CSV table of C-alpha atoms in Angstrom, one decimal:
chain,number,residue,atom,x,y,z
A,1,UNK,CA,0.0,0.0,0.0
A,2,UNK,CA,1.4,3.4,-1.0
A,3,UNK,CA,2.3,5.8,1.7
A,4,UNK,CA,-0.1,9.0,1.7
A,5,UNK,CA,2.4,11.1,3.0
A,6,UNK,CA,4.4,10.3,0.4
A,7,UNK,CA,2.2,10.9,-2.4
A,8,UNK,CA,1.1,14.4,-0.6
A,9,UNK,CA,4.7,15.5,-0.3
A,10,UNK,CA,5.1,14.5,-4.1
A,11,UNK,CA,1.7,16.0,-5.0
A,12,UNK,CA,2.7,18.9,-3.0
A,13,UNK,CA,6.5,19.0,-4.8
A,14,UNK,CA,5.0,18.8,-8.5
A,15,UNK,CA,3.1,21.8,-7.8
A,16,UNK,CA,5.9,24.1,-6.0
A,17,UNK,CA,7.9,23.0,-8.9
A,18,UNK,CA,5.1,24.0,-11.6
A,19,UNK,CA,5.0,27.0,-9.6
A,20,UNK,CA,8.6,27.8,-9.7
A,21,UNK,CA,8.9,27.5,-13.6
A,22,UNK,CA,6.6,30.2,-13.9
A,23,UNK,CA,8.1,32.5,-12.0
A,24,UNK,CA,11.5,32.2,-13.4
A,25,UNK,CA,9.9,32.5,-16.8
A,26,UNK,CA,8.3,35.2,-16.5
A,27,UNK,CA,10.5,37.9,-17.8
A,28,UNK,CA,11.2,35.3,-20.7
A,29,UNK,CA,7.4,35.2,-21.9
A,30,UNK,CA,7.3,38.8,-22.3
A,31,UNK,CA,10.8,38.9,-24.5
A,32,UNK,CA,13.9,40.2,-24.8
A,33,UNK,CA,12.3,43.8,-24.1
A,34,UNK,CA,11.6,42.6,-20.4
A,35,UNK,CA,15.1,41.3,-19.8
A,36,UNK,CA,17.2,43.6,-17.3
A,37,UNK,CA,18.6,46.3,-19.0
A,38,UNK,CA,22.2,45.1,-17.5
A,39,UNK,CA,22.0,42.4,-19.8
A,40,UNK,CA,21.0,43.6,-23.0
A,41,UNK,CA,23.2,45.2,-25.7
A,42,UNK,CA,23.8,49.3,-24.7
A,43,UNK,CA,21.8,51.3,-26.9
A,44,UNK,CA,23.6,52.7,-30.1
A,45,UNK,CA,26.0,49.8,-29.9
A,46,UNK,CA,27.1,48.7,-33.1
A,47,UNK,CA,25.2,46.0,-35.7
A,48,UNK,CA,26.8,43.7,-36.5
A,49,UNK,CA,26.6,39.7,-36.9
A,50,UNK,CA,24.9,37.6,-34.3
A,51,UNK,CA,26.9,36.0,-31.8
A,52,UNK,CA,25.9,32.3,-31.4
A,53,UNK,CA,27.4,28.8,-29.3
A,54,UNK,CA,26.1,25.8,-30.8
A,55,UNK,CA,25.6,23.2,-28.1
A,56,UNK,CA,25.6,20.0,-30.8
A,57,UNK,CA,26.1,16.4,-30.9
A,58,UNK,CA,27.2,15.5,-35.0
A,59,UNK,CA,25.3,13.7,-36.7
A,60,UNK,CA,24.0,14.2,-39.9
A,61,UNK,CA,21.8,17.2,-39.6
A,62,UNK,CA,24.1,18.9,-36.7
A,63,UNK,CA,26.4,19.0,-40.1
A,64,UNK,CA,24.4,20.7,-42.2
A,65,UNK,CA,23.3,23.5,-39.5
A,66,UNK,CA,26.8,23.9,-38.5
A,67,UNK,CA,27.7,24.5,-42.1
A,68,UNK,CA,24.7,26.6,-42.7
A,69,UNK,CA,26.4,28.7,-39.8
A,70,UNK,CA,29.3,28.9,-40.9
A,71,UNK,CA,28.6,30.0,-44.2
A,72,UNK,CA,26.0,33.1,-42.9
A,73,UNK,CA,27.0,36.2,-42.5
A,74,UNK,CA,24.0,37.2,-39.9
A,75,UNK,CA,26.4,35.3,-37.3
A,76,UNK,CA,29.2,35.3,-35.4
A,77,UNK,CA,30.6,31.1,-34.4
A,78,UNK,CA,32.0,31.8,-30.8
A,79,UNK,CA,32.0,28.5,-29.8
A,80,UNK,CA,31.0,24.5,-30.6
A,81,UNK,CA,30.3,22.6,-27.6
A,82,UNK,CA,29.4,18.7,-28.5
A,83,UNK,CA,27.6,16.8,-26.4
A,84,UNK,CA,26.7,12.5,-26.5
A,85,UNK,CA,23.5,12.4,-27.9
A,86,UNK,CA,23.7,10.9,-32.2
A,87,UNK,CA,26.7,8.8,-31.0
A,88,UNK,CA,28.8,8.8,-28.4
A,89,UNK,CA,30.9,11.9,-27.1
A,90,UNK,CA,34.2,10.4,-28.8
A,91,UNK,CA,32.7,10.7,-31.9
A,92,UNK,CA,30.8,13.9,-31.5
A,93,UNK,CA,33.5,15.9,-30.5
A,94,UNK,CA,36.0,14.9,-33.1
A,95,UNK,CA,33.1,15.3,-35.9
A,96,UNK,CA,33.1,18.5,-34.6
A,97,UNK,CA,35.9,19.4,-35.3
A,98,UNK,CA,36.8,18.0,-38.4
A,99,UNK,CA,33.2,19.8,-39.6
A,100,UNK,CA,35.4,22.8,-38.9
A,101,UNK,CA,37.8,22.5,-40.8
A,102,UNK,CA,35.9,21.0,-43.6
A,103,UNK,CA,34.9,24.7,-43.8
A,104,UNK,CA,38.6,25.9,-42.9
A,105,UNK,CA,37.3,27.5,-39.6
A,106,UNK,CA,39.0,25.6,-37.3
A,107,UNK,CA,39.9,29.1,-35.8
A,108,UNK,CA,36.3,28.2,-33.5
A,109,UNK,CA,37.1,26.7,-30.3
A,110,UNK,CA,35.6,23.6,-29.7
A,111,UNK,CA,34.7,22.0,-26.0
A,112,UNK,CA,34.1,18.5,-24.7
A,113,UNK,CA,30.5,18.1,-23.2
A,114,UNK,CA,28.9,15.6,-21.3
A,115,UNK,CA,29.7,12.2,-22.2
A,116,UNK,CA,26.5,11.0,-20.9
A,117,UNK,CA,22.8,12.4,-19.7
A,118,UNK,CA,21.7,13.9,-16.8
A,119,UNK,CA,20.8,10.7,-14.4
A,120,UNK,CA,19.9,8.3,-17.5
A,121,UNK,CA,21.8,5.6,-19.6
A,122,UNK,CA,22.9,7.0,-23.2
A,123,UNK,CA,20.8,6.4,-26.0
A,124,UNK,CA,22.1,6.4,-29.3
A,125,UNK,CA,20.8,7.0,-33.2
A,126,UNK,CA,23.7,5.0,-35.0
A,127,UNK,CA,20.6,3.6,-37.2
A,128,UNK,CA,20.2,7.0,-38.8
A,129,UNK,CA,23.6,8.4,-38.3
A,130,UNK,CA,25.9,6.1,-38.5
A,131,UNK,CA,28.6,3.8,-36.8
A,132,UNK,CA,30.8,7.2,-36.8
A,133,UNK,CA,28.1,10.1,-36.9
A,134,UNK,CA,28.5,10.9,-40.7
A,135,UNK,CA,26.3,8.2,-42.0
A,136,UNK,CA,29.3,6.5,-42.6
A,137,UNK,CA,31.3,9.2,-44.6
A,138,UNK,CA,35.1,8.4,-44.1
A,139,UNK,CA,37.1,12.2,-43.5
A,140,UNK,CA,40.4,12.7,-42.2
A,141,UNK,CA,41.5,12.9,-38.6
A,142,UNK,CA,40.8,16.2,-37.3
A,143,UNK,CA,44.5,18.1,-36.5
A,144,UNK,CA,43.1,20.6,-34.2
A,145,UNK,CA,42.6,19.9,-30.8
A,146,UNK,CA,39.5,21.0,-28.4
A,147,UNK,CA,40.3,23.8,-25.6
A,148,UNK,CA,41.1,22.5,-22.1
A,149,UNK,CA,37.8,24.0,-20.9
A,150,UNK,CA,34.7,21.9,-20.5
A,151,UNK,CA,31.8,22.8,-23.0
A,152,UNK,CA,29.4,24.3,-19.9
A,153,UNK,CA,32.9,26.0,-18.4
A,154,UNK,CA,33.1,27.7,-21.7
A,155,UNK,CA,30.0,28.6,-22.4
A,156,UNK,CA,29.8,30.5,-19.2
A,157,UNK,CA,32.7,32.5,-19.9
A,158,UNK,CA,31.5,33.7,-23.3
A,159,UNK,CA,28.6,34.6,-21.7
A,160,UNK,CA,29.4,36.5,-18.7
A,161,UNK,CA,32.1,38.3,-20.6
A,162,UNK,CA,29.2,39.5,-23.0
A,163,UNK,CA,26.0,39.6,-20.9
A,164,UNK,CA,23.3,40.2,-23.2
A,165,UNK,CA,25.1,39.6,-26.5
A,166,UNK,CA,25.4,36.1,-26.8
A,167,UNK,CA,22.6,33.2,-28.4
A,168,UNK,CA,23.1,29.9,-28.1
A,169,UNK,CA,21.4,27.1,-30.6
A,170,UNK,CA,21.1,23.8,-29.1
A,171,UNK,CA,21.2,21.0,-31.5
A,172,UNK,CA,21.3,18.2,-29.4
A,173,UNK,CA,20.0,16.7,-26.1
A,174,UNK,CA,20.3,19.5,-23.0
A,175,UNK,CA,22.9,18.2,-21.1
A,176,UNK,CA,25.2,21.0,-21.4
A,177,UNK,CA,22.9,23.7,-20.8
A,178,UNK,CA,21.5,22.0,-17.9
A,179,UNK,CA,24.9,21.4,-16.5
A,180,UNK,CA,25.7,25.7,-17.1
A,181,UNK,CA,22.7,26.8,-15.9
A,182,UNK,CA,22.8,24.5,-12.9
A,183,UNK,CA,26.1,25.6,-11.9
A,184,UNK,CA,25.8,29.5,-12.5
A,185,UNK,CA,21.9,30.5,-11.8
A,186,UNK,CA,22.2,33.6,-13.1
A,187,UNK,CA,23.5,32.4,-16.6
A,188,UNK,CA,20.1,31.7,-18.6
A,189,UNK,CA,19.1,35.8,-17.7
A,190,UNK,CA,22.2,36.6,-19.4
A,191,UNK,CA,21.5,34.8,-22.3
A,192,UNK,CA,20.1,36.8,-25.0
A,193,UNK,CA,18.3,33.5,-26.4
A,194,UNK,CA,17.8,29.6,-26.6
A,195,UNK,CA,17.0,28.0,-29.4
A,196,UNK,CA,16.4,24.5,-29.7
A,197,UNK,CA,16.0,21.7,-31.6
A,198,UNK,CA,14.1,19.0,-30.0
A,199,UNK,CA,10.6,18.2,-28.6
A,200,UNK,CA,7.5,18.3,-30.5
A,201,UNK,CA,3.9,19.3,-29.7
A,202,UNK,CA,2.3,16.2,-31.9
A,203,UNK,CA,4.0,13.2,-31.3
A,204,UNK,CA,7.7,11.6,-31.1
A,205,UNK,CA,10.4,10.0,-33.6
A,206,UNK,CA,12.3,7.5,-31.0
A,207,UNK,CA,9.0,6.8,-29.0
A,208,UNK,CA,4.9,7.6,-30.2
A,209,UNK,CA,5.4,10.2,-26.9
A,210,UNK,CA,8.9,11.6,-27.6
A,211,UNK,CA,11.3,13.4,-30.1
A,212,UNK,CA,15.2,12.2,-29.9
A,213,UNK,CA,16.9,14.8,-28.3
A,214,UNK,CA,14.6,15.4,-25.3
A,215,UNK,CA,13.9,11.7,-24.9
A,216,UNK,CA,18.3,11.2,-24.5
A,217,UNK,CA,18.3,13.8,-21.8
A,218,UNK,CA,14.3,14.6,-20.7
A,219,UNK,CA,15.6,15.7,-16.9
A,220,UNK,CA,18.2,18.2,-18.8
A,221,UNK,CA,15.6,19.5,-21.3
A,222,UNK,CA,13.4,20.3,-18.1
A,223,UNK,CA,15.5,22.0,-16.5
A,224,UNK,CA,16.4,24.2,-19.5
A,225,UNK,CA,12.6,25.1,-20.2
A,226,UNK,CA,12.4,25.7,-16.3
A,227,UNK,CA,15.7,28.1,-16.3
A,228,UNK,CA,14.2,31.4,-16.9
A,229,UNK,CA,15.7,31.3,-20.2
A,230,UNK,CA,14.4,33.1,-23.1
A,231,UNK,CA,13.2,29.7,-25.1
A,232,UNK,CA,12.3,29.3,-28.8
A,233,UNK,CA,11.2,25.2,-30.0
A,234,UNK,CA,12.0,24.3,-33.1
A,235,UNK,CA,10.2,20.6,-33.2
A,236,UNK,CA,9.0,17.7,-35.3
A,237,UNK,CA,6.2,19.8,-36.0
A,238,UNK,CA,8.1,21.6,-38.5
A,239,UNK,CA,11.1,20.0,-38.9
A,240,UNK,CA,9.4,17.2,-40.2
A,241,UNK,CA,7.3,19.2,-43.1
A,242,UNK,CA,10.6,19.8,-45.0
A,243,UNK,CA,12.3,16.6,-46.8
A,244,UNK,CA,15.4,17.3,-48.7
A,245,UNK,CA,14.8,16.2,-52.6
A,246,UNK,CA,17.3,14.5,-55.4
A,247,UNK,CA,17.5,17.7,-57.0
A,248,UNK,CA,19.2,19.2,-53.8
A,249,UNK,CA,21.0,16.5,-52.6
A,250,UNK,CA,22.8,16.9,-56.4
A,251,UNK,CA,23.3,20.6,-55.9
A,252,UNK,CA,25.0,19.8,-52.9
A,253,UNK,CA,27.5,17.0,-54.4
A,254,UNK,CA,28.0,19.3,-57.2
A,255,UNK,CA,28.9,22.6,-54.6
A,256,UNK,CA,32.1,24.8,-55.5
A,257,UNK,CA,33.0,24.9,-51.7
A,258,UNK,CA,34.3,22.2,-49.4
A,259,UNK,CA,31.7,22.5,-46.7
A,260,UNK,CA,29.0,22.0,-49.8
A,261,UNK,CA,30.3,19.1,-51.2
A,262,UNK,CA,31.0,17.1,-47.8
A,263,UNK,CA,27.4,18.0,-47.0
A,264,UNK,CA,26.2,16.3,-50.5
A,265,UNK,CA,28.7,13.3,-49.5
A,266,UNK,CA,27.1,13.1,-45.9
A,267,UNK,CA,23.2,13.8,-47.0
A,268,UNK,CA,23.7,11.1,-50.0
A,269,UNK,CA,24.7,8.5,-47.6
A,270,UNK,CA,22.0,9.4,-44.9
A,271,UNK,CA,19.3,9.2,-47.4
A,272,UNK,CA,20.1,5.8,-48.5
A,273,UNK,CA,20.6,4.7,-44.6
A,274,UNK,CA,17.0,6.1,-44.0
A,275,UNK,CA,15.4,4.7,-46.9
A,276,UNK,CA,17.0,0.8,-45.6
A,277,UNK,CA,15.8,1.3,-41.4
A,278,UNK,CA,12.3,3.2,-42.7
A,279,UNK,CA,13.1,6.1,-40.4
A,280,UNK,CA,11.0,9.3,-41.4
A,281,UNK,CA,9.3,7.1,-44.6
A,282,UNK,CA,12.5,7.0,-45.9
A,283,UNK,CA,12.5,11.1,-46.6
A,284,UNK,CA,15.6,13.4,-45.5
A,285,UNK,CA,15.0,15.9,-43.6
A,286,UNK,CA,17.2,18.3,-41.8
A,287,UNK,CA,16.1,18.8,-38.2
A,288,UNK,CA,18.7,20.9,-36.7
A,289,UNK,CA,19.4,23.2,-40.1
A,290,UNK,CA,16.2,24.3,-39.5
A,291,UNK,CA,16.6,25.8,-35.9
A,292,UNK,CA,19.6,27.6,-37.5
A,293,UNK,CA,17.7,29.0,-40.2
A,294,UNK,CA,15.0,30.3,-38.5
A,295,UNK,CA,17.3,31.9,-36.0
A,296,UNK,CA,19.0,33.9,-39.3
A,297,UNK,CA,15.2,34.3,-40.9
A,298,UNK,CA,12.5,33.8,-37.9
A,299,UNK,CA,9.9,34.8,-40.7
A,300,UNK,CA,10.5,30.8,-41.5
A,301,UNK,CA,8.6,29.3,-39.3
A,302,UNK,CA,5.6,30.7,-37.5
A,303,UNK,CA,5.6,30.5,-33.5
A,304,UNK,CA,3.0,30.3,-31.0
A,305,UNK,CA,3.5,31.1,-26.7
A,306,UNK,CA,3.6,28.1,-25.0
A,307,UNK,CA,4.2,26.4,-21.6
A,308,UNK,CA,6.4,23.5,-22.0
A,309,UNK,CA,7.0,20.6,-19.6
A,310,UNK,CA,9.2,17.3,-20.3
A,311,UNK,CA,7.7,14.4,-19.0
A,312,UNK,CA,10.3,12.8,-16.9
A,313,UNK,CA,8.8,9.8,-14.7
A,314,UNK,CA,6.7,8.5,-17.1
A,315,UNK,CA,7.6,4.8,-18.3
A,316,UNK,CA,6.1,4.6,-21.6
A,317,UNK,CA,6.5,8.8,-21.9
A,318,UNK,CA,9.8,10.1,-21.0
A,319,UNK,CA,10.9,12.9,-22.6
A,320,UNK,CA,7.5,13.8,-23.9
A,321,UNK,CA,7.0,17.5,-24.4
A,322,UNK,CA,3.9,18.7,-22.8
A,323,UNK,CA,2.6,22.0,-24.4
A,324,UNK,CA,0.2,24.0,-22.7
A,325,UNK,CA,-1.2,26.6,-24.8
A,326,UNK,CA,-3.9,28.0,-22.6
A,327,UNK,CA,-5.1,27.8,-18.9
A,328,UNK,CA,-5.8,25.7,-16.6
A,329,UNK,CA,-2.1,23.7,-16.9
A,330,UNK,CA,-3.5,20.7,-15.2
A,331,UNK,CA,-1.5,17.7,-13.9
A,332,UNK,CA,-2.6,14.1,-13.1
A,333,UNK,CA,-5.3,13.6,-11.5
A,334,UNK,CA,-4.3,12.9,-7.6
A,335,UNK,CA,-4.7,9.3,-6.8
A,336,UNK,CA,-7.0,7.8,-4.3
A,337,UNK,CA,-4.8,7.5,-1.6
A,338,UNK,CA,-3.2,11.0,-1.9
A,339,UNK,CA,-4.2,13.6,0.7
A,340,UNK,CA,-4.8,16.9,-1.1
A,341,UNK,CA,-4.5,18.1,-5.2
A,342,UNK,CA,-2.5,20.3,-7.0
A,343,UNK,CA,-4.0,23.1,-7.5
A,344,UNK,CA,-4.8,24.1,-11.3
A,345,UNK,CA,-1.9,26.9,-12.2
A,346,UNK,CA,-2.3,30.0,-14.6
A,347,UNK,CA,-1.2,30.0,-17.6
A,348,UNK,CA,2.4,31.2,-17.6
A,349,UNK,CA,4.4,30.8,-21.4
A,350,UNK,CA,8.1,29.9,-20.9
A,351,UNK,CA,8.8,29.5,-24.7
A,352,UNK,CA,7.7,30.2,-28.4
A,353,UNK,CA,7.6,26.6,-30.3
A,354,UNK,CA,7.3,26.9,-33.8
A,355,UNK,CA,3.9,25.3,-35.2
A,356,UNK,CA,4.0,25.9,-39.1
A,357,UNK,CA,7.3,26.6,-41.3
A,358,UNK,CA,7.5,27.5,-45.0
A,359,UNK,CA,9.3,24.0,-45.8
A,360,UNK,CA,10.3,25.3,-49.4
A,361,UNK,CA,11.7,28.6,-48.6
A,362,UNK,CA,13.7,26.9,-45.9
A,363,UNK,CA,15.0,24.4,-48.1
A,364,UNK,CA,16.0,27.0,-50.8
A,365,UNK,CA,17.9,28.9,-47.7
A,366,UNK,CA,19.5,25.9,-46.9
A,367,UNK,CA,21.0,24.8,-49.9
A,368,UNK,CA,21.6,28.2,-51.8
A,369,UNK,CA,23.5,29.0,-48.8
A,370,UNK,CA,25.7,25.4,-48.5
A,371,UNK,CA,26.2,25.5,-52.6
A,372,UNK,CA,27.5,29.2,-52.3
């Protein structure tokens, strides 16, 4: 027989939690205007590129959006922090970068991440990404070497020494963030933005409840959406309306530029990996190019305010992404032992998720901009 005290003090903890998220998020649902003026860019300050991290775990897609970076003059690279997530960390970090200098940046400091989630086992996606992360593509040994700082070490330093200035787009499962934001409080309000791939509002990819990236690391992805951070989702339910086609995938092999053609090499072999497993109906679609892109272009994708949960104790639903889009956000229903409820809470947004994108202008972006 369960203990009721138990299941009062959890009952009681799920709503001071619930509670909690809102309050830090506050400032974050109302925008960048409501941020502290501390933090924001002095006015009159120059304009100039974008200054982005990109929190990644290569892969496939993580390619093409660090390439689409690279290759847009809108931003700034600071930094490349890989984390486990596509394959394991010993492969992330060196297709990191060897990405780089595929595009002859290796001037962008790279970090080791977490090897491993939050408090979970690591879950892989070799079937769409390969033994080695590429979908199999062979490229050399990378000569440069990552910085001695840990990925969340230097992420904190870029952002404290420019409070206000600095984006990060996180490509892969939330480990890294979570482990930053844990150990420095203060560091999601200096943030100027988040914007991540993972989650979806209509269904998952590696579960019917969850989408990869979240389901890796669902305690670190809650703990991001919980951070006061200013949030924007980019999930399945866009990333999935855009399927690279034959004609692109040619483009790309056919690129004047290094970083084009190594794309084409990398989205040729992915393709015919997908089409063997069945993954996505055997269509190619770029996930994580697409959080970049809309970051350059927001008028991409349109967004909606939402309140967003990760499920993290459910057995069949871990790392599901719970959107609330109006009030009351409800939680379970108290069982019949419980003493007391949860009360119903307000209605509190703590990000923008994307709910529609123009899949053909996006892909026209993508590939003009990779094929130069």
């Amino acid at each position: 027989m369960k203990d009721p005290d138990h299941s009062r003090r959890r009952l009681l903890l799920q709503a001071a939690g619930l509670a909690a998220g809102a309050a830090l998020t506050a400032a974050a649902a109302a925008g960048p205007a409501a941020a502290p003026a501390a933090v924001m860019p002095k006015a009159g300050a120059a304009v100039g590129p974008r200054r982005i991290i990109i929190d990644t775990d290569p892969g496939v897609d993580d390619a093409l959006a660090i390439f689409l970076a690279l290759k847009s003059p809108e931003l700034k690279v600071e930094a490349i922090t890989p984390v486990a997530g596509n394959v394991p960390l010993d492969l992330t970090l060196p297709n990191a970068l060897r990405l780089l200098e595929i595009a002859g940046r290796s001037d962008i400091p790279v970090a080791a991440g977490a090897s491993r989630p939050l408090k979970r086992r690591l879950v892989t996606a070799a079937y769409v990404h390969g033994n080695n992360g590429l979908a199999g593509v062979e490229f050399p040994e990378p000569k440069t070497k990552p910085v001695a700082e840990s990925a969340q070490q230097l992420i904190r330093r870029i952002v404290r020494q420019s409070p206000g200035e600095v984006s990060i787009i996180a490509i892969g499962p939330l480990t890294n963030l979570a482990l930053a934001f844990r150990d420095d409080p203060q560091l999601p309000s200096l943030v100027r933005s988040v914007t991540i791939m993972g989650g979806s509002l209509s269904g998952g990819n590696i579960t019917p409840a969850a989408e990869f990236n979240s389901y890796v690391d669902p305690e670190a992805a809650q703990a991001v959406y919980r951070s006061g951070a200013r949030i924007t989702m980019i999930g399945l339910d866009v990333t999935r309306k855009a399927a690279l086609s034959e004609e692109q995938i040619r483009m790309l092999e056919s690129a004047k530029n290094p970083a084009g053609r190594a794309a084409g090499r990398i989205m040729r072999a992915t393709l015919e990996q997908v089409r063997r497993a069945g993954v996505n109906g055997g269509r190619l679609l770029a996930h994580d190019a697409m959080a970049v892109a809309s970051f350059i272009d927001p008028s991409l994708v349109t967004r909606q305010d939402v309140h967003i949960e990760i499920e993290t104790e459910g057995e069949l639903t871990a790392g599901e992404t719970v959107g609330y889009r109006k009030a009351p956000m409800r939680r379970s229903a108290p069982l019949l032992d419980a003493l007391g409820a949860a009360d119903d809470a307000p209605f509190q947004p703590n990000a923008q998720a994307a709910v529609d994108v123009d899949g053909a202008r996006f892909l026209s972006f993508l590939i003009h901009r990779l094929v130069g």
